[in-house]
Amino acid sequence: MKLATTALAFMALAVPGHAEDLTVGFAIAKSGWMEAYDTPAATAAKIRIDELNAAGGVLGRQIKVVEADTRTERADSATAGLDVLDQGAEMMVVSCDYDFGAPAALAAEGEGMISFFLCAEDVKAGIQGVGPNSFSSSVLAPVQGATMAEWAYAKREARTAFVLEDTYIEYNKGICTGFDWMFPQLDGAEIVGTDTFKNDDASIASQITRIKSLEKEPDVIMLCSVMPGAAAAVRQIRASGINSLILNGSAVDGSYWLDATPGLTGFVVPVQGSIYGDDPRPEVEAFNVAYEAKTGARPASQYAYPGYILIDLWAKAVERAGTVDGATVTAELEKMRDEPTAFGPRSFTSELHHQNTALMQIIEITDGKPARVDEWTISKPVPLDVLMGK
């Protein structure tokens, strides 16, 4: 009787609809400063998981989530990666930032398993820094800078630019890299000056003096910075009487910081989708509503979106592969060319597991109010050697 019961249990597992859960491990920051980035993207990922489960799961299996806290510590990231592996993870989701997500992703790579960074925009968060089974669905920082260069040239007739780089993190450098690559290629466009500052500088008076000493005020200032330094820099630039259009990257999306710059006008960023209810794609607003239903508030910035995208792309690749085996799923992901998602097409290749071109929504702040004003896709991908800083 005992043997018969065991045999029946085994047969039940083999029958569609009785397969064991498919386990996705989240080795992410649930505490520390990275939690503010990881939680929204992880919440978005879980929304997509809930949708997939409601539709029957993936490969006929319901998706189960297991988690471990990296505590925004590199050493704890590696521990968290091993923890979710011990909990049976068959794919791993890691922190938004390369430095804090890579140790966990390397644990997945050691098992030949797929890993996805929640929203990393450094090229190393993939093949170049982790290995062949690591991906990010977000848009590389240099693409954001290149988007701002080409859009401002085409739509605001920008011909002169001053580049002001915050040296705090690699992301800032990436934005400037993309702008510096694209803008001088445009007919008649010129970078008329460059300077740097530190995110925690109390004053950028010397940098402002350099801008004001130019023969003519530049058409645009490419400000490559993140909060809180970005808000302080913008406030000082405007207080000095400089009226140039200020450009930045996606990291300053959101209205949460605008009280620090009352009445701000002429500030533009590229984003993967608009959180403000004005995105032309109904799928984006449907997500915003679903996110609010789950959390009680709409997304605070576009950084929730890549979490939803990564689960969507991974699930498609698994279905096409017919397995969760890392190498086989990687091969399917690398076949994706302009794969449709709610937030625009995504592509991967055997050389790059990031987006080196993407449809971006353009958000402009006028009189302290952000709104979508346009969309743009750069005319050519950012080359790998530029992405690698060569």
C-alpha positions as a Python dict, from the first residue, in 0.01 Angstrom:
ca = {
    (1, 'M'): (0, 0, 0),
    (2, 'K'): (285, 237, 84),
    (3, 'L'): (453, 170, -252),
    (4, 'A'): (126, 232, -435),
    (5, 'T'): (76, 565, -253),
    (6, 'T'): (429, 675, -343),
    (7, 'A'): (376, 579, -707),
    (8, 'L'): (51, 772, -725),
    (9, 'A'): (220, 1079, -578),
    (10, 'F'): (499, 1056, -835),
    (11, 'M'): (247, 1023, -1119),
    (12, 'A'): (57, 1327, -992),
    (13, 'L'): (372, 1537, -1021),
    (14, 'A'): (416, 1426, -1381),
    (15, 'V'): (63, 1527, -1481),
    (16, 'P'): (20, 1885, -1614),
    (17, 'G'): (-140, 2099, -1348),
    (18, 'H'): (25, 1900, -1071),
    (19, 'A'): (386, 2003, -1141),
    (20, 'E'): (578, 2157, -853),
    (21, 'D'): (619, 2533, -835),
    (22, 'L'): (880, 2715, -1041),
    (23, 'T'): (1087, 2912, -790),
    (24, 'V'): (1224, 3262, -853),
    (25, 'G'): (1468, 3394, -593),
    (26, 'F'): (1489, 3763, -507),
    (27, 'A'): (1829, 3845, -355),
    (28, 'I'): (1761, 4215, -310),
    (29, 'A'): (1791, 4503, -65),
    (30, 'K'): (1499, 4495, 177),
    (31, 'S'): (1687, 4733, 407),
    (32, 'G'): (1952, 5003, 365),
    (33, 'W'): (1952, 5280, 107),
    (34, 'M'): (1919, 5045, -193),
    (35, 'E'): (1578, 4934, -63),
    (36, 'A'): (1425, 5251, -211),
    (37, 'Y'): (1533, 5133, -557),
    (38, 'D'): (1486, 4758, -520),
    (39, 'T'): (1141, 4749, -358),
    (40, 'P'): (947, 4928, -637),
    (41, 'A'): (1109, 4717, -911),
    (42, 'A'): (1060, 4396, -711),
    (43, 'T'): (695, 4489, -652),
    (44, 'A'): (653, 4536, -1027),
    (45, 'A'): (815, 4197, -1091),
    (46, 'K'): (570, 4034, -851),
    (47, 'I'): (276, 4201, -1027),
    (48, 'R'): (384, 4032, -1349),
    (49, 'I'): (432, 3703, -1163),
    (50, 'D'): (76, 3730, -1026),
    (51, 'E'): (-54, 3791, -1379),
    (52, 'L'): (135, 3491, -1515),
    (53, 'N'): (12, 3268, -1234),
    (54, 'A'): (-347, 3378, -1293),
    (55, 'A'): (-303, 3281, -1659),
    (56, 'G'): (-171, 2934, -1575),
    (57, 'G'): (191, 3003, -1483),
    (58, 'V'): (498, 2921, -1691),
    (59, 'L'): (542, 2576, -1845),
    (60, 'G'): (226, 2484, -1659),
    (61, 'R'): (394, 2561, -1325),
    (62, 'Q'): (294, 2832, -1080),
    (63, 'I'): (574, 3074, -997),
    (64, 'K'): (679, 3080, -632),
    (65, 'V'): (886, 3366, -488),
    (66, 'V'): (1159, 3323, -225),
    (67, 'E'): (1359, 3616, -89),
    (68, 'A'): (1671, 3712, 103),
    (69, 'D'): (1788, 4057, 217),
    (70, 'T'): (2122, 4193, 95),
    (71, 'R'): (2097, 4478, 350),
    (72, 'T'): (2263, 4700, 86),
    (73, 'E'): (2595, 4533, 164),
    (74, 'R'): (2813, 4369, -100),
    (75, 'A'): (2914, 4084, 130),
    (76, 'D'): (2551, 4022, 225),
    (77, 'S'): (2457, 4020, -144),
    (78, 'A'): (2665, 3706, -195),
    (79, 'T'): (2510, 3550, 115),
    (80, 'A'): (2160, 3639, -4),
    (81, 'G'): (2230, 3479, -340),
    (82, 'L'): (2336, 3156, -173),
    (83, 'D'): (2032, 3176, 55),
    (84, 'V'): (1779, 3185, -229),
    (85, 'L'): (1967, 2904, -402),
    (86, 'D'): (1926, 2700, -84),
    (87, 'Q'): (1555, 2783, -99),
    (88, 'G'): (1534, 2623, -443),
    (89, 'A'): (1561, 2925, -677),
    (90, 'E'): (1570, 2834, -1047),
    (91, 'M'): (1620, 3196, -1157),
    (92, 'M'): (1757, 3486, -956),
    (93, 'V'): (1656, 3853, -943),
    (94, 'V'): (1923, 4080, -794),
    (95, 'S'): (1960, 4444, -687),
    (96, 'C'): (1926, 4741, -919),
    (97, 'D'): (2288, 4850, -883),
    (98, 'Y'): (2573, 4651, -1039),
    (99, 'D'): (2803, 4677, -738),
    (100, 'F'): (2538, 4555, -494),
    (101, 'G'): (2372, 4302, -724),
    (102, 'A'): (2678, 4139, -879),
    (103, 'P'): (2782, 3921, -582),
    (104, 'A'): (2439, 3751, -582),
    (105, 'A'): (2435, 3730, -962),
    (106, 'L'): (2776, 3560, -953),
    (107, 'A'): (2629, 3296, -721),
    (108, 'A'): (2361, 3229, -983),
    (109, 'E'): (2621, 3225, -1260),
    (110, 'G'): (2816, 2964, -1067),
    (111, 'E'): (2512, 2739, -1093),
    (112, 'G'): (2462, 2810, -1464),
    (113, 'M'): (2142, 2993, -1373),
    (114, 'I'): (1976, 3299, -1526),
    (115, 'S'): (2004, 3621, -1324),
    (116, 'F'): (1836, 3954, -1394),
    (117, 'F'): (1932, 4284, -1235),
    (118, 'L'): (1619, 4471, -1131),
    (119, 'C'): (1710, 4798, -1301),
    (120, 'A'): (2088, 4823, -1342),
    (121, 'E'): (2209, 5059, -1616),
    (122, 'D'): (2582, 4984, -1606),
    (123, 'V'): (2702, 4758, -1890),
    (124, 'K'): (2891, 4542, -1638),
    (125, 'A'): (2555, 4419, -1502),
    (126, 'G'): (2547, 4141, -1758),
    (127, 'I'): (2799, 3950, -1968),
    (128, 'Q'): (3079, 4201, -1914),
    (129, 'G'): (3077, 4193, -1534),
    (130, 'V'): (2897, 3872, -1432),
    (131, 'G'): (2882, 3618, -1712),
    (132, 'P'): (2683, 3475, -2004),
    (133, 'N'): (2359, 3411, -1814),
    (134, 'S'): (2318, 3757, -1659),
    (135, 'F'): (2084, 4027, -1794),
    (136, 'S'): (1922, 4365, -1726),
    (137, 'S'): (1601, 4484, -1891),
    (138, 'S'): (1663, 4850, -1811),
    (139, 'V'): (1811, 5106, -2050),
    (140, 'L'): (2183, 5178, -2029),
    (141, 'A'): (2289, 5517, -1893),
    (142, 'P'): (2478, 5610, -2213),
    (143, 'V'): (2157, 5556, -2412),
    (144, 'Q'): (1986, 5810, -2187),
    (145, 'G'): (2261, 6065, -2249),
    (146, 'A'): (2260, 6000, -2625),
    (147, 'T'): (1880, 6032, -2629),
    (148, 'M'): (1900, 6373, -2464),
    (149, 'A'): (2166, 6486, -2712),
    (150, 'E'): (1976, 6387, -3025),
    (151, 'W'): (1633, 6493, -2900),
    (152, 'A'): (1750, 6838, -2786),
    (153, 'Y'): (1926, 6890, -3119),
    (154, 'A'): (1625, 6786, -3327),
    (155, 'K'): (1339, 6925, -3119),
    (156, 'R'): (1489, 7225, -2937),
    (157, 'E'): (1750, 7325, -3195),
    (158, 'A'): (2031, 7284, -2943),
    (159, 'R'): (2367, 7351, -3106),
    (160, 'T'): (2585, 7430, -2805),
    (161, 'A'): (2614, 7233, -2483),
    (162, 'F'): (2798, 7250, -2154),
    (163, 'V'): (2854, 6913, -1983),
    (164, 'L'): (2853, 6910, -1603),
    (165, 'E'): (2937, 6571, -1450),
    (166, 'D'): (2879, 6462, -1092),
    (167, 'T'): (3162, 6219, -1012),
    (168, 'Y'): (2964, 6032, -741),
    (169, 'I'): (2877, 5707, -924),
    (170, 'E'): (2944, 5529, -1255),
    (171, 'Y'): (2585, 5590, -1367),
    (172, 'N'): (2657, 5964, -1393),
    (173, 'K'): (2967, 5897, -1600),
    (174, 'G'): (2757, 5678, -1830),
    (175, 'I'): (2505, 5953, -1902),
    (176, 'C'): (2785, 6192, -1995),
    (177, 'T'): (2955, 5923, -2204),
    (178, 'G'): (2644, 5883, -2418),
    (179, 'F'): (2594, 6256, -2458),
    (180, 'D'): (2961, 6317, -2538),
    (181, 'W'): (2946, 6044, -2804),
    (182, 'M'): (2627, 6158, -2975),
    (183, 'F'): (2619, 6538, -2960),
    (184, 'P'): (2942, 6619, -3152),
    (185, 'Q'): (2828, 6386, -3434),
    (186, 'L'): (2531, 6612, -3506),
    (187, 'D'): (2583, 6871, -3778),
    (188, 'G'): (2681, 7205, -3627),
    (189, 'A'): (2663, 7082, -3266),
    (190, 'E'): (2945, 7162, -3026),
    (191, 'I'): (3029, 7094, -2663),
    (192, 'V'): (3158, 7434, -2554),
    (193, 'G'): (3274, 7338, -2207),
    (194, 'T'): (3292, 7067, -1943),
    (195, 'D'): (3335, 7056, -1568),
    (196, 'T'): (3284, 6821, -1273),
    (197, 'F'): (3152, 6841, -918),
    (198, 'K'): (3087, 6608, -625),
    (199, 'N'): (2734, 6511, -529),
    (200, 'D'): (2778, 6639, -174),
    (201, 'D'): (2939, 6972, -271),
    (202, 'A'): (2763, 7252, -83),
    (203, 'S'): (2833, 7490, -371),
    (204, 'I'): (2904, 7468, -743),
    (205, 'A'): (2980, 7838, -769),
    (206, 'S'): (3306, 7788, -960),
    (207, 'Q'): (3136, 7565, -1217),
    (208, 'I'): (2858, 7822, -1263),
    (209, 'T'): (3119, 8096, -1307),
    (210, 'R'): (3275, 7892, -1587),
    (211, 'I'): (2939, 7855, -1762),
    (212, 'K'): (2865, 8227, -1727),
    (213, 'S'): (3208, 8318, -1862),
    (214, 'L'): (3124, 8161, -2199),
    (215, 'E'): (3079, 8405, -2485),
    (216, 'K'): (2716, 8297, -2511),
    (217, 'E'): (2491, 8102, -2277),
    (218, 'P'): (2484, 7738, -2397),
    (219, 'D'): (2162, 7606, -2547),
    (220, 'V'): (2167, 7312, -2308),
    (221, 'I'): (2345, 7200, -1994),
    (222, 'M'): (2392, 6823, -1977),
    (223, 'L'): (2380, 6764, -1602),
    (224, 'C'): (2492, 6407, -1529),
    (225, 'S'): (2387, 6367, -1167),
    (226, 'V'): (2159, 6194, -915),
    (227, 'M'): (1985, 6307, -598),
    (228, 'P'): (2045, 6491, -376),
    (229, 'G'): (2326, 6665, -562),
    (230, 'A'): (2123, 6707, -881),
    (231, 'A'): (1852, 6912, -708),
    (232, 'A'): (2112, 7134, -540),
    (233, 'A'): (2292, 7190, -871),
    (234, 'V'): (1971, 7276, -1057),
    (235, 'R'): (1866, 7520, -785),
    (236, 'Q'): (2203, 7699, -799),
    (237, 'I'): (2211, 7710, -1180),
    (238, 'R'): (1869, 7873, -1196),
    (239, 'A'): (1941, 8108, -903),
    (240, 'S'): (2246, 8234, -1095),
    (241, 'G'): (2026, 8350, -1382),
    (242, 'I'): (2128, 8078, -1629),
    (243, 'N'): (1824, 7983, -1839),
    (244, 'S'): (1973, 7706, -2055),
    (245, 'L'): (1760, 7395, -2101),
    (246, 'I'): (1889, 7146, -1842),
    (247, 'L'): (1904, 6778, -1939),
    (248, 'N'): (1964, 6477, -1717),
    (249, 'G'): (1909, 6099, -1704),
    (250, 'S'): (1625, 5880, -1583),
    (251, 'A'): (1754, 5867, -1225),
    (252, 'V'): (1594, 6203, -1146),
    (253, 'D'): (1250, 6105, -1273),
    (254, 'G'): (969, 6182, -1028),
    (255, 'S'): (822, 6486, -857),
    (256, 'Y'): (941, 6398, -505),
    (257, 'W'): (1236, 6640, -525),
    (258, 'L'): (1068, 6941, -682),
    (259, 'D'): (995, 7119, -355),
    (260, 'A'): (1368, 7185, -342),
    (261, 'T'): (1350, 7376, -673),
    (262, 'P'): (1023, 7576, -663),
    (263, 'G'): (879, 7676, -1000),
    (264, 'L'): (1145, 7489, -1197),
    (265, 'T'): (1112, 7523, -1575),
    (266, 'G'): (1317, 7385, -1861),
    (267, 'F'): (1435, 7055, -1714),
    (268, 'V'): (1413, 6739, -1929),
    (269, 'V'): (1473, 6367, -1870),
    (270, 'P'): (1419, 6048, -2074),
    (271, 'V'): (1220, 5765, -1913),
    (272, 'Q'): (1096, 5417, -2006),
    (273, 'G'): (738, 5510, -1925),
    (274, 'S'): (547, 5801, -1773),
    (275, 'I'): (424, 5776, -1415),
    (276, 'Y'): (208, 6088, -1464),
    (277, 'G'): (-94, 5933, -1639),
    (278, 'D'): (-7, 6078, -1980),
    (279, 'D'): (182, 5790, -2143),
    (280, 'P'): (24, 5720, -2486),
    (281, 'R'): (45, 5343, -2431),
    (282, 'P'): (-257, 5215, -2236),
    (283, 'E'): (-51, 4924, -2101),
    (284, 'V'): (167, 5168, -1907),
    (285, 'E'): (-123, 5334, -1731),
    (286, 'A'): (-279, 4993, -1665),
    (287, 'F'): (41, 4900, -1485),
    (288, 'N'): (41, 5227, -1288),
    (289, 'V'): (-313, 5149, -1171),
    (290, 'A'): (-220, 4789, -1081),
    (291, 'Y'): (82, 4914, -886),
    (292, 'E'): (-135, 5158, -692),
    (293, 'A'): (-385, 4882, -617),
    (294, 'K'): (-104, 4666, -476),
    (295, 'T'): (84, 4933, -281),
    (296, 'G'): (-160, 5217, -220),
    (297, 'A'): (38, 5464, -433),
    (298, 'R'): (142, 5509, -793),
    (299, 'P'): (507, 5448, -885),
    (300, 'A'): (729, 5729, -761),
    (301, 'S'): (955, 5701, -1066),
    (302, 'Q'): (1012, 5496, -1380),
    (303, 'Y'): (1238, 5256, -1193),
    (304, 'A'): (950, 5026, -1107),
    (305, 'Y'): (903, 4939, -1474),
    (306, 'P'): (1215, 4726, -1544),
    (307, 'G'): (1104, 4475, -1279),
    (308, 'Y'): (785, 4406, -1471),
    (309, 'I'): (974, 4384, -1800),
    (310, 'L'): (1235, 4137, -1678),
    (311, 'I'): (978, 3881, -1561),
    (312, 'D'): (785, 3924, -1886),
    (313, 'L'): (1093, 3862, -2102),
    (314, 'W'): (1223, 3574, -1892),
    (315, 'A'): (883, 3399, -1894),
    (316, 'K'): (861, 3427, -2273),
    (317, 'A'): (1211, 3283, -2311),
    (318, 'V'): (1134, 2994, -2074),
    (319, 'E'): (817, 2906, -2264),
    (320, 'R'): (1006, 2910, -2593),
    (321, 'A'): (1292, 2706, -2448),
    (322, 'G'): (1059, 2457, -2280),
    (323, 'T'): (1291, 2457, -1977),
    (324, 'V'): (1440, 2682, -1710),
    (325, 'D'): (1794, 2562, -1789),
    (326, 'G'): (2018, 2869, -1789),
    (327, 'A'): (2208, 2820, -2113),
    (328, 'T'): (1894, 2722, -2305),
    (329, 'V'): (1696, 3021, -2177),
    (330, 'T'): (1992, 3252, -2247),
    (331, 'A'): (1990, 3131, -2609),
    (332, 'E'): (1621, 3224, -2638),
    (333, 'L'): (1672, 3565, -2478),
    (334, 'E'): (1958, 3635, -2719),
    (335, 'K'): (1723, 3575, -3013),
    (336, 'M'): (1498, 3860, -2903),
    (337, 'R'): (1495, 4152, -3145),
    (338, 'D'): (1252, 4434, -3070),
    (339, 'E'): (1055, 4198, -2847),
    (340, 'P'): (730, 4377, -2756),
    (341, 'T'): (677, 4477, -2392),
    (342, 'A'): (436, 4718, -2224),
    (343, 'F'): (721, 4970, -2203),
    (344, 'G'): (864, 4941, -2552),
    (345, 'P'): (1066, 4683, -2747),
    (346, 'R'): (1366, 4504, -2599),
    (347, 'S'): (1656, 4322, -2766),
    (348, 'F'): (1947, 4106, -2650),
    (349, 'T'): (2246, 3964, -2837),
    (350, 'S'): (2531, 3726, -2759),
    (351, 'E'): (2750, 4035, -2703),
    (352, 'L'): (2518, 4253, -2498),
    (353, 'H'): (2250, 4168, -2241),
    (354, 'H'): (2136, 4530, -2210),
    (355, 'Q'): (1955, 4789, -2418),
    (356, 'N'): (2192, 5005, -2625),
    (357, 'T'): (1894, 5174, -2791),
    (358, 'A'): (1536, 5211, -2669),
    (359, 'L'): (1215, 5405, -2712),
    (360, 'M'): (1223, 5672, -2442),
    (361, 'Q'): (943, 5900, -2327),
    (362, 'I'): (1055, 6260, -2281),
    (363, 'I'): (947, 6427, -1957),
    (364, 'E'): (979, 6803, -1917),
    (365, 'I'): (926, 7005, -1601),
    (366, 'T'): (752, 7340, -1654),
    (367, 'D'): (650, 7566, -1365),
    (368, 'G'): (727, 7284, -1127),
    (369, 'K'): (505, 7030, -1303),
    (370, 'P'): (644, 6726, -1490),
    (371, 'A'): (465, 6599, -1801),
    (372, 'R'): (536, 6387, -2106),
    (373, 'V'): (609, 6608, -2407),
    (374, 'D'): (753, 6368, -2666),
    (375, 'E'): (920, 6033, -2730),
    (376, 'W'): (1249, 5947, -2896),
    (377, 'T'): (1461, 5655, -3012),
    (378, 'I'): (1824, 5729, -3097),
    (379, 'S'): (1911, 5693, -3464),
    (380, 'K'): (2181, 5430, -3400),
    (381, 'P'): (2278, 5207, -3108),
    (382, 'V'): (2557, 5312, -2875),
    (383, 'P'): (2859, 5097, -2977),
    (384, 'L'): (2996, 4845, -2731),
    (385, 'D'): (3338, 5014, -2719),
    (386, 'V'): (3169, 5340, -2613),
    (387, 'L'): (2966, 5154, -2350),
    (388, 'M'): (3288, 5004, -2218),
    (389, 'G'): (3451, 5347, -2202),
    (390, 'K'): (3709, 5277, -2471),
}
